[in-house]
Amino acid sequence: MGRLPKDREIQAIKRRVALVLLIIGSFILTGASFSIYWFMMLKI
């Protein structure tokens, strides 16, 4: 039970976390640009 995780497992976890962060970041960027676009449209 107290064994250390292998390097392969650590790499897999890092890759999964990076993928999730990339997806979340792209969603946030898309939402921010969309809200800015709507703000400019309503302002005109």
mmCIF file of N, CA and C in Angstrom:
data_model
loop_
_atom_site.group_PDB
_atom_site.id
_atom_site.type_symbol
_atom_site.label_atom_id
_atom_site.label_comp_id
_atom_site.label_asym_id
_atom_site.label_seq_id
_atom_site.Cartn_x
_atom_site.Cartn_y
_atom_site.Cartn_z
ATOM 1 N N MET A 1 0.821 -1.205 0.000
ATOM 2 C CA MET A 1 0.000 0.000 0.000
ATOM 3 C C MET A 1 0.859 1.261 0.000
ATOM 4 N N GLY A 2 1.996 1.204 0.686
ATOM 5 C CA GLY A 2 2.815 2.400 0.820
ATOM 6 C C GLY A 2 3.870 2.526 -0.256
ATOM 7 N N ARG A 3 3.656 1.882 -1.410
ATOM 8 C CA ARG A 3 4.669 1.946 -2.472
ATOM 9 C C ARG A 3 4.636 3.300 -3.164
ATOM 10 N N LEU A 4 5.787 3.681 -3.696
ATOM 11 C CA LEU A 4 5.871 4.957 -4.404
ATOM 12 C C LEU A 4 5.324 4.798 -5.820
ATOM 13 N N PRO A 5 4.650 5.819 -6.350
ATOM 14 C CA PRO A 5 4.147 5.739 -7.726
ATOM 15 C C PRO A 5 5.298 5.747 -8.718
ATOM 16 N N LYS A 6 5.125 5.029 -9.817
ATOM 17 C CA LYS A 6 6.169 4.959 -10.834
ATOM 18 C C LYS A 6 6.212 6.252 -11.643
ATOM 19 N N ASP A 7 7.345 6.454 -12.319
ATOM 20 C CA ASP A 7 7.492 7.659 -13.142
ATOM 21 C C ASP A 7 6.430 7.696 -14.240
ATOM 22 N N ARG A 8 6.098 6.500 -14.763
ATOM 23 C CA ARG A 8 5.101 6.441 -15.831
ATOM 24 C C ARG A 8 3.749 6.939 -15.329
ATOM 25 N N GLU A 9 3.380 6.535 -14.116
ATOM 26 C CA GLU A 9 2.108 6.972 -13.538
ATOM 27 C C GLU A 9 2.115 8.478 -13.302
ATOM 28 N N ILE A 10 3.254 9.002 -12.813
ATOM 29 C CA ILE A 10 3.367 10.445 -12.575
ATOM 30 C C ILE A 10 3.212 11.196 -13.900
ATOM 31 N N GLN A 11 3.854 10.701 -14.954
ATOM 32 C CA GLN A 11 3.745 11.349 -16.264
ATOM 33 C C GLN A 11 2.312 11.321 -16.765
ATOM 34 N N ALA A 12 1.612 10.205 -16.558
ATOM 35 C CA ALA A 12 0.217 10.101 -16.996
ATOM 36 C C ALA A 12 -0.659 11.096 -16.243
ATOM 37 N N ILE A 13 -0.431 11.218 -14.934
ATOM 38 C CA ILE A 13 -1.214 12.159 -14.121
ATOM 39 C C ILE A 13 -0.938 13.589 -14.581
ATOM 40 N N LYS A 14 0.339 13.912 -14.807
ATOM 41 C CA LYS A 14 0.688 15.266 -15.251
ATOM 42 C C LYS A 14 0.037 15.577 -16.591
ATOM 43 N N ARG A 15 0.049 14.584 -17.502
ATOM 44 C CA ARG A 15 -0.538 14.795 -18.819
ATOM 45 C C ARG A 15 -2.039 15.039 -18.704
ATOM 46 N N ARG A 16 -2.694 14.251 -17.831
ATOM 47 C CA ARG A 16 -4.142 14.401 -17.652
ATOM 48 C C ARG A 16 -4.471 15.773 -17.066
ATOM 49 N N VAL A 17 -3.695 16.197 -16.052
ATOM 50 C CA VAL A 17 -3.927 17.508 -15.430
ATOM 51 C C VAL A 17 -3.702 18.621 -16.453
ATOM 52 N N ALA A 18 -2.648 18.493 -17.261
ATOM 53 C CA ALA A 18 -2.361 19.514 -18.270
ATOM 54 C C ALA A 18 -3.496 19.597 -19.287
ATOM 55 N N LEU A 19 -4.036 18.435 -19.685
ATOM 56 C CA LEU A 19 -5.134 18.416 -20.652
ATOM 57 C C LEU A 19 -6.365 19.097 -20.073
ATOM 58 N N VAL A 20 -6.683 18.795 -18.814
ATOM 59 C CA VAL A 20 -7.855 19.404 -18.167
ATOM 60 C C VAL A 20 -7.670 20.916 -18.062
ATOM 61 N N LEU A 21 -6.465 21.349 -17.661
ATOM 62 C CA LEU A 21 -6.203 22.788 -17.541
ATOM 63 C C LEU A 21 -6.310 23.474 -18.901
ATOM 64 N N LEU A 22 -5.831 22.794 -19.950
ATOM 65 C CA LEU A 22 -5.902 23.368 -21.293
ATOM 66 C C LEU A 22 -7.358 23.551 -21.718
ATOM 67 N N ILE A 23 -8.194 22.530 -21.454
ATOM 68 C CA ILE A 23 -9.614 22.611 -21.824
ATOM 69 C C ILE A 23 -10.295 23.736 -21.051
ATOM 70 N N ILE A 24 -10.033 23.806 -19.734
ATOM 71 C CA ILE A 24 -10.662 24.847 -18.905
ATOM 72 C C ILE A 24 -10.197 26.230 -19.364
ATOM 73 N N GLY A 25 -8.909 26.363 -19.649
ATOM 74 C CA GLY A 25 -8.376 27.648 -20.093
ATOM 75 C C GLY A 25 -8.985 28.091 -21.414
ATOM 76 N N SER A 26 -9.159 27.146 -22.345
ATOM 77 C CA SER A 26 -9.758 27.501 -23.634
ATOM 78 C C SER A 26 -11.210 27.918 -23.451
ATOM 79 N N PHE A 27 -11.928 27.227 -22.545
ATOM 80 C CA PHE A 27 -13.316 27.609 -22.280
ATOM 81 C C PHE A 27 -13.380 29.018 -21.694
ATOM 82 N N ILE A 28 -12.469 29.329 -20.751
ATOM 83 C CA ILE A 28 -12.462 30.653 -20.119
ATOM 84 C C ILE A 28 -12.151 31.729 -21.161
ATOM 85 N N LEU A 29 -11.164 31.463 -22.030
ATOM 86 C CA LEU A 29 -10.810 32.442 -23.060
ATOM 87 C C LEU A 29 -11.972 32.663 -24.017
ATOM 88 N N THR A 30 -12.642 31.577 -24.405
ATOM 89 C CA THR A 30 -13.788 31.695 -25.315
ATOM 90 C C THR A 30 -14.900 32.502 -24.663
ATOM 91 N N GLY A 31 -15.190 32.221 -23.400
ATOM 92 C CA GLY A 31 -16.244 32.950 -22.690
ATOM 93 C C GLY A 31 -15.899 34.422 -22.542
ATOM 94 N N ALA A 32 -14.637 34.730 -22.240
ATOM 95 C CA ALA A 32 -14.223 36.125 -22.063
ATOM 96 C C ALA A 32 -14.343 36.886 -23.381
ATOM 97 N N SER A 33 -13.867 36.298 -24.469
ATOM 98 C CA SER A 33 -13.940 36.976 -25.766
ATOM 99 C C SER A 33 -15.395 37.148 -26.198
ATOM 100 N N PHE A 34 -16.230 36.142 -25.913
ATOM 101 C CA PHE A 34 -17.646 36.221 -26.283
ATOM 102 C C PHE A 34 -18.346 37.325 -25.495
ATOM 103 N N SER A 35 -18.057 37.421 -24.193
ATOM 104 C CA SER A 35 -18.691 38.461 -23.365
ATOM 105 C C SER A 35 -18.210 39.853 -23.792
ATOM 106 N N ILE A 36 -16.927 39.981 -24.149
ATOM 107 C CA ILE A 36 -16.410 41.275 -24.624
ATOM 108 C C ILE A 36 -17.103 41.653 -25.937
ATOM 109 N N TYR A 37 -17.273 40.663 -26.824
ATOM 110 C CA TYR A 37 -17.950 40.906 -28.103
ATOM 111 C C TYR A 37 -19.381 41.385 -27.869
ATOM 112 N N TRP A 38 -20.092 40.722 -26.939
ATOM 113 C CA TRP A 38 -21.471 41.119 -26.630
ATOM 114 C C TRP A 38 -21.504 42.527 -26.037
ATOM 115 N N PHE A 39 -20.537 42.842 -25.167
ATOM 116 C CA PHE A 39 -20.484 44.170 -24.546
ATOM 117 C C PHE A 39 -20.304 45.252 -25.608
ATOM 118 N N MET A 40 -19.419 44.995 -26.582
ATOM 119 C CA MET A 40 -19.184 45.969 -27.645
ATOM 120 C C MET A 40 -20.427 46.120 -28.519
ATOM 121 N N MET A 41 -21.115 45.017 -28.788
ATOM 122 C CA MET A 41 -22.323 45.060 -29.616
ATOM 123 C C MET A 41 -23.419 45.861 -28.922
ATOM 124 N N LEU A 42 -23.582 45.655 -27.613
ATOM 125 C CA LEU A 42 -24.636 46.357 -26.882
ATOM 126 C C LEU A 42 -24.298 47.839 -26.729
ATOM 127 N N LYS A 43 -22.997 48.156 -26.672
ATOM 128 C CA LYS A 43 -22.579 49.543 -26.474
ATOM 129 C C LYS A 43 -22.893 50.390 -27.701
ATOM 130 N N ILE A 44 -22.777 49.770 -28.892
ATOM 131 C CA ILE A 44 -22.997 50.524 -30.135
ATOM 132 C C ILE A 44 -24.495 50.798 -30.317
#
